[in-house]
Short mmCIF file of C-alpha atoms in Angstrom, two decimals:
data_model
loop_
_atom_site.label_atom_id
_atom_site.label_comp_id
_atom_site.label_asym_id
_atom_site.label_seq_id
_atom_site.Cartn_x
_atom_site.Cartn_y
_atom_site.Cartn_z
CA UNK Y 25 -159.71 -249.96 36.24
CA UNK Y 26 -156.31 -248.25 36.33
CA UNK Y 27 -154.62 -251.58 36.87
CA UNK Y 28 -156.34 -253.06 33.82
CA UNK Y 29 -155.39 -250.06 31.71
CA UNK Y 30 -151.80 -250.36 32.91
CA UNK Y 31 -151.67 -254.06 32.07
CA UNK Y 32 -153.07 -253.49 28.58
CA UNK Y 33 -150.65 -250.62 28.01
CA UNK Y 34 -147.71 -252.75 29.12
CA UNK Y 35 -148.91 -255.57 26.88
CA UNK Y 36 -149.18 -253.17 23.93
CA UNK Y 37 -145.62 -251.93 24.51
CA UNK Y 38 -144.31 -255.51 24.63
CA UNK Y 39 -146.27 -256.39 21.49
CA UNK Y 40 -144.90 -253.41 19.58
CA UNK Y 41 -141.36 -254.17 20.74
CA UNK Y 42 -141.64 -257.81 19.70
CA UNK Y 43 -143.39 -257.13 16.38
CA UNK Y 44 -141.32 -254.14 15.27
CA UNK Y 45 -138.39 -256.17 13.83
CA UNK Y 46 -140.77 -258.26 11.73
CA UNK Y 47 -142.71 -255.19 10.55
CA UNK Y 48 -139.48 -253.42 9.60
CA UNK Y 49 -138.35 -256.53 7.74
CA UNK Y 50 -141.66 -256.63 5.86
CA UNK Y 51 -141.37 -252.92 5.08
CA UNK Y 52 -137.86 -253.39 3.67
CA UNK Y 53 -138.98 -256.38 1.61
CA UNK Y 54 -141.67 -254.23 -0.04
CA UNK Y 55 -139.28 -251.40 -0.97
CA UNK Y 56 -137.53 -251.01 -4.33
CA UNK Y 57 -133.74 -251.36 -4.23
CA UNK Y 58 -133.16 -247.62 -4.51
CA UNK Y 59 -135.50 -246.85 -1.62
CA UNK Y 60 -133.89 -249.26 0.85
CA UNK Y 61 -130.77 -247.14 1.30
CA UNK Y 62 -132.55 -243.79 1.07
CA UNK Y 63 -133.86 -241.85 4.07
CA UNK Y 64 -135.29 -244.46 6.46
CA UNK Y 65 -139.06 -244.75 6.15
CA UNK Y 66 -141.32 -247.26 7.82
CA UNK Y 67 -143.95 -247.12 5.06
CA UNK Y 68 -142.59 -247.68 1.53
CA UNK Y 69 -143.23 -244.83 -0.92
CA UNK Y 70 -143.53 -247.23 -3.85
CA UNK Y 71 -144.39 -250.69 -2.52
CA UNK Y 72 -143.48 -253.56 -4.79
CA UNK Y 73 -143.35 -257.36 -4.80
CA UNK Y 74 -140.22 -257.41 -6.95
CA UNK Y 75 -138.03 -258.70 -4.12
CA UNK Y 76 -140.35 -261.67 -3.57
CA UNK Y 77 -140.55 -262.49 -7.28
CA UNK Y 78 -136.74 -262.38 -7.61
CA UNK Y 79 -136.41 -264.56 -4.52
CA UNK Y 80 -138.51 -267.31 -6.13
CA UNK Y 81 -137.09 -266.87 -9.64
CA UNK Y 82 -133.37 -266.36 -9.01
CA UNK Y 83 -132.74 -268.61 -6.00
CA UNK Y 84 -133.59 -272.13 -4.83
CA UNK Y 85 -135.79 -270.79 -2.04
CA UNK Y 86 -138.69 -273.15 -2.78
CA UNK Y 87 -136.31 -276.13 -2.62
CA UNK Y 88 -134.96 -274.94 0.73
CA UNK Y 89 -138.52 -274.36 1.97
CA UNK Y 90 -139.59 -277.86 0.95
CA UNK Y 91 -136.58 -279.41 2.67
CA UNK Y 92 -137.31 -277.52 5.89
CA UNK Y 93 -140.95 -278.60 5.87
CA UNK Y 94 -140.03 -282.26 5.26
CA UNK Y 95 -137.29 -282.32 7.91
CA UNK Y 96 -139.28 -280.42 10.54
CA UNK Y 97 -142.42 -282.48 9.95
CA UNK Y 98 -140.56 -285.80 10.12
CA UNK Y 99 -138.76 -284.66 13.27
CA UNK Y 100 -142.06 -283.78 14.96
CA UNK Y 101 -143.61 -287.16 14.08
CA UNK Y 102 -140.59 -289.17 15.22
CA UNK Y 103 -140.05 -287.16 18.40
CA UNK Y 104 -143.70 -287.29 19.48
CA UNK Y 105 -143.93 -291.03 18.77
CA UNK Y 106 -140.82 -291.94 20.76
CA UNK Y 107 -141.45 -289.47 23.59
CA UNK Y 108 -145.09 -290.55 23.98
CA UNK Y 109 -144.10 -294.22 24.20
CA UNK Y 110 -141.30 -293.43 26.65
CA UNK Y 111 -143.43 -291.15 28.81
CA UNK Y 112 -146.24 -293.71 28.95
CA UNK Y 113 -143.87 -296.46 30.05
CA UNK Y 114 -142.37 -294.22 32.75
CA UNK Y 115 -145.81 -293.52 34.22
CA UNK Y 116 -147.66 -296.81 33.75
CA UNK Y 117 -145.05 -299.53 34.32
CA UNK Y 118 -143.14 -300.07 37.54
CA UNK Y 119 -139.48 -301.06 37.37
CA UNK Y 120 -136.39 -300.45 39.42
CA UNK Y 121 -134.82 -297.03 38.91
CA UNK Y 122 -137.82 -295.57 37.09
CA UNK Y 123 -137.56 -292.16 38.75
CA UNK Y 124 -133.80 -292.11 38.26
CA UNK Y 125 -134.26 -292.76 34.55
CA UNK Y 126 -136.73 -289.87 34.32
CA UNK Y 127 -134.32 -287.54 36.09
CA UNK Y 128 -131.41 -288.64 33.91
CA UNK Y 129 -133.44 -287.93 30.79
CA UNK Y 130 -134.05 -284.36 31.90
CA UNK Y 131 -130.39 -284.00 32.86
CA UNK Y 132 -129.33 -284.69 29.28
CA UNK Y 133 -131.26 -281.60 28.17
CA UNK Y 134 -128.75 -279.43 30.05
CA UNK Y 135 -126.05 -280.05 27.44
CA UNK Y 136 -125.91 -277.66 24.49
CA UNK Y 137 -126.33 -279.23 21.03
CA UNK Y 138 -122.97 -277.87 19.93
CA UNK Y 139 -121.29 -280.22 22.43
CA UNK Y 140 -122.45 -283.28 20.48
CA UNK Y 141 -122.00 -282.04 16.92
CA UNK Y 142 -118.56 -283.67 16.41
CA UNK Y 143 -119.38 -287.13 17.86
CA UNK Y 144 -122.73 -287.04 16.08
CA UNK Y 145 -121.04 -286.27 12.75
CA UNK Y 146 -118.63 -289.19 13.28
CA UNK Y 147 -121.58 -291.46 14.06
CA UNK Y 148 -123.65 -290.53 11.01
CA UNK Y 149 -120.55 -290.84 8.80
CA UNK Y 150 -120.00 -294.38 10.07
CA UNK Y 151 -123.65 -295.13 9.37
CA UNK Y 152 -123.29 -293.73 5.85
CA UNK Y 153 -126.09 -291.18 6.15
CA UNK Y 154 -124.10 -287.94 5.93
CA UNK Y 155 -125.72 -285.43 3.56
CA UNK Y 156 -129.21 -286.90 3.98
CA UNK Y 157 -132.42 -285.61 5.49
CA UNK Y 158 -132.42 -288.64 7.78
CA UNK Y 159 -129.27 -287.37 9.50
CA UNK Y 160 -130.95 -284.05 10.23
CA UNK Y 161 -134.12 -285.71 11.52
CA UNK Y 162 -132.14 -287.96 13.88
CA UNK Y 163 -130.00 -285.07 15.13
CA UNK Y 164 -132.99 -282.85 15.90
CA UNK Y 165 -134.80 -285.73 17.57
CA UNK Y 166 -131.75 -286.33 19.76
CA UNK Y 167 -131.91 -283.00 21.51
CA UNK Y 168 -135.71 -282.49 21.36
CA UNK Y 169 -136.57 -285.86 22.88
CA UNK Y 170 -135.59 -285.24 26.55
CA UNK Y 171 -137.73 -282.12 26.93
CA UNK Y 172 -140.72 -283.57 25.06
CA UNK Y 173 -140.57 -286.78 27.07
CA UNK Y 174 -140.53 -284.84 30.34
CA UNK Y 175 -143.52 -282.70 29.31
CA UNK Y 176 -145.57 -285.71 28.23
CA UNK Y 177 -144.63 -287.61 31.38
CA UNK Y 178 -146.25 -284.84 33.44
CA UNK Y 179 -149.44 -285.07 31.38
CA UNK Y 180 -149.65 -288.85 31.56
CA UNK Y 181 -149.21 -288.67 35.33
CA UNK Y 182 -152.24 -286.38 35.56
CA UNK Y 183 -154.52 -288.83 33.72
CA UNK Y 184 -156.36 -291.11 36.23
CA UNK Y 185 -155.59 -294.79 35.92
CA UNK Y 186 -159.29 -295.52 36.48
CA UNK Y 187 -160.09 -294.30 32.96
CA UNK Y 188 -157.72 -296.82 31.42
CA UNK Y 189 -158.94 -299.59 33.69
CA UNK Y 190 -162.54 -298.88 32.70
CA UNK Y 191 -161.62 -299.10 29.01
CA UNK Y 192 -159.76 -302.36 29.58
CA UNK Y 193 -162.73 -303.82 31.45
CA UNK Y 194 -164.98 -302.89 28.53
CA UNK Y 195 -162.82 -305.03 26.25
CA UNK Y 196 -160.43 -302.47 24.73
CA UNK Y 197 -156.84 -303.61 24.41
CA UNK Y 198 -153.86 -301.65 25.63
CA UNK Y 199 -153.26 -300.08 22.24
CA UNK Y 200 -156.86 -298.94 21.77
CA UNK Y 201 -156.94 -297.60 25.30
CA UNK Y 202 -153.86 -295.48 24.76
CA UNK Y 203 -155.07 -294.25 21.37
CA UNK Y 204 -158.67 -293.41 22.31
CA UNK Y 205 -158.34 -292.51 26.00
CA UNK Y 206 -154.83 -291.44 27.00
CA UNK Y 207 -153.63 -289.53 23.94
CA UNK Y 208 -156.77 -287.35 23.55
CA UNK Y 209 -156.48 -286.31 27.20
CA UNK Y 210 -152.78 -285.54 26.72
CA UNK Y 211 -153.41 -283.56 23.51
CA UNK Y 212 -152.31 -280.17 24.95
CA UNK Y 213 -148.99 -281.69 25.97
CA UNK Y 214 -148.54 -283.31 22.56
CA UNK Y 215 -149.19 -280.00 20.84
CA UNK Y 216 -146.80 -278.14 23.15
CA UNK Y 217 -144.07 -280.70 22.52
CA UNK Y 218 -144.79 -280.61 18.78
CA UNK Y 219 -144.47 -276.83 18.62
CA UNK Y 220 -141.21 -276.89 20.52
CA UNK Y 221 -139.80 -279.54 18.21
CA UNK Y 222 -141.02 -277.86 15.04
CA UNK Y 223 -139.55 -274.46 15.91
CA UNK Y 224 -136.20 -275.97 16.87
CA UNK Y 225 -135.97 -278.07 13.70
CA UNK Y 226 -137.19 -275.19 11.50
CA UNK Y 227 -134.62 -272.70 12.83
CA UNK Y 228 -131.54 -274.90 13.27
CA UNK Y 229 -128.45 -273.75 11.42
CA UNK Y 230 -125.51 -275.58 12.98
CA UNK Y 231 -126.44 -279.20 12.27
CA UNK Y 232 -127.80 -278.38 8.81
CA UNK Y 233 -124.54 -276.61 7.95
CA UNK Y 234 -122.34 -279.49 9.13
CA UNK Y 235 -124.37 -282.48 7.95
CA UNK Y 236 -125.65 -281.19 4.59
CA UNK Y 237 -123.44 -280.28 1.65
CA UNK Y 238 -125.71 -280.77 -1.38
CA UNK Y 239 -127.48 -277.67 -2.66
CA UNK Y 240 -130.73 -279.60 -3.23
CA UNK Y 241 -130.84 -280.79 0.42
CA UNK Y 242 -130.13 -277.52 2.20
CA UNK Y 243 -132.74 -276.14 4.59
CA UNK Y 244 -133.87 -272.53 4.86
CA UNK Y 245 -131.35 -271.23 7.47
CA UNK Y 246 -128.36 -272.50 5.46
CA UNK Y 247 -129.84 -271.59 2.08
CA UNK Y 248 -130.67 -268.03 3.10
CA UNK Y 249 -127.25 -267.64 4.71
CA UNK Y 250 -125.73 -268.24 1.28
CA UNK Y 251 -127.34 -264.98 0.11
CA UNK Y 252 -124.96 -263.12 2.41
CA UNK Y 253 -121.96 -264.69 0.67
CA UNK Y 254 -122.75 -263.07 -2.66
CA UNK Y 255 -120.54 -260.32 -4.06
CA UNK Y 256 -123.36 -257.80 -3.61
CA UNK Y 257 -125.69 -258.37 -0.67
CA UNK Y 258 -129.27 -257.97 -1.88
CA UNK Y 259 -130.99 -256.76 1.27
CA UNK Y 260 -134.41 -256.57 -0.34
CA UNK Y 261 -134.27 -260.24 -1.31
CA UNK Y 262 -132.88 -261.22 2.11
CA UNK Y 263 -135.70 -259.39 3.88
CA UNK Y 264 -138.24 -261.07 1.60
CA UNK Y 265 -136.73 -264.45 2.51
CA UNK Y 266 -136.91 -263.55 6.20
CA UNK Y 267 -140.61 -262.73 5.86
CA UNK Y 268 -141.32 -266.00 4.07
CA UNK Y 269 -139.47 -267.94 6.78
CA UNK Y 270 -141.18 -266.17 9.68
CA UNK Y 271 -144.81 -266.10 8.50
CA UNK Y 272 -145.44 -269.89 8.60
CA UNK Y 273 -144.04 -270.26 12.12
CA UNK Y 274 -145.91 -267.21 13.43
CA UNK Y 275 -149.17 -268.37 11.87
CA UNK Y 276 -148.76 -271.88 13.26
CA UNK Y 277 -147.94 -270.53 16.71
CA UNK Y 278 -150.94 -268.17 16.77
CA UNK Y 279 -153.25 -271.01 15.78
CA UNK Y 280 -152.22 -273.27 18.67
CA UNK Y 281 -150.83 -270.84 21.25
CA UNK Y 282 -153.43 -271.68 23.88
CA UNK Y 283 -152.35 -275.33 23.81
CA UNK Y 284 -148.72 -274.25 24.07
CA UNK Y 285 -149.33 -272.15 27.20
CA UNK Y 286 -151.47 -274.85 28.77
CA UNK Y 287 -148.96 -277.57 27.94
CA UNK Y 288 -145.85 -275.79 29.20
CA UNK Y 289 -147.66 -274.52 32.29
CA UNK Y 290 -148.96 -277.94 33.22
CA UNK Y 291 -145.58 -279.50 32.57
CA UNK Y 292 -143.85 -277.00 34.84
CA UNK Y 293 -146.35 -277.36 37.70
CA UNK Y 294 -147.04 -281.08 37.66
CA UNK Y 295 -143.62 -282.36 36.70
#
């Protein structure tokens, strides 16, 4: 009994510590301008939505939000498609150096994205896709793919070959077998890889800053950063933007967190 109480108490402390910055940000976003710099209070005396209304009316926040959704969603689709095909081939087809290829793929994940920003910029400039959403999608896919492929490889290895053979005997082709048998069984891994990719693409600042120059193509991290460059820093508006950026990711994570834990745990144990 005491152990359970201690575990719940420790969990509550961790939850409060993790949630406090977001709650303080929400509190600041709901305060009038004059109250923000007054005596610090956690609960606003006169809560207002003025900061949110000014954020939508006076800035291009909705444009930045749309760009982030489009880029992050396209990155997830492309990364999952390529990593699923690669992971399936590494587990179902035999060829020389297969295990070495798998190890090399994971090795590439050790390099920080900042190490490839200059050669990647030169490449996309030669391809003529600088200042496009496509450049961002390809860049995010580049450094999400190794991890996602490794996670999915572990899941595909855990799926018995007998299930695929039974489907093939019943007349299903390779494509139908993968779609109706393999992918549903690997769904936790797909969701885990998708969450990882989405969060990385949603929060990236470096590549979006270097590759995008047009105001109408900026994503949320770069667009919100521009609010700090104003003559007067509007902290109420900045906190409102922070809340609007954080809520979608938190809500999405809460909805699928059990798949995330299962997917990462299985990938770490079986890989």
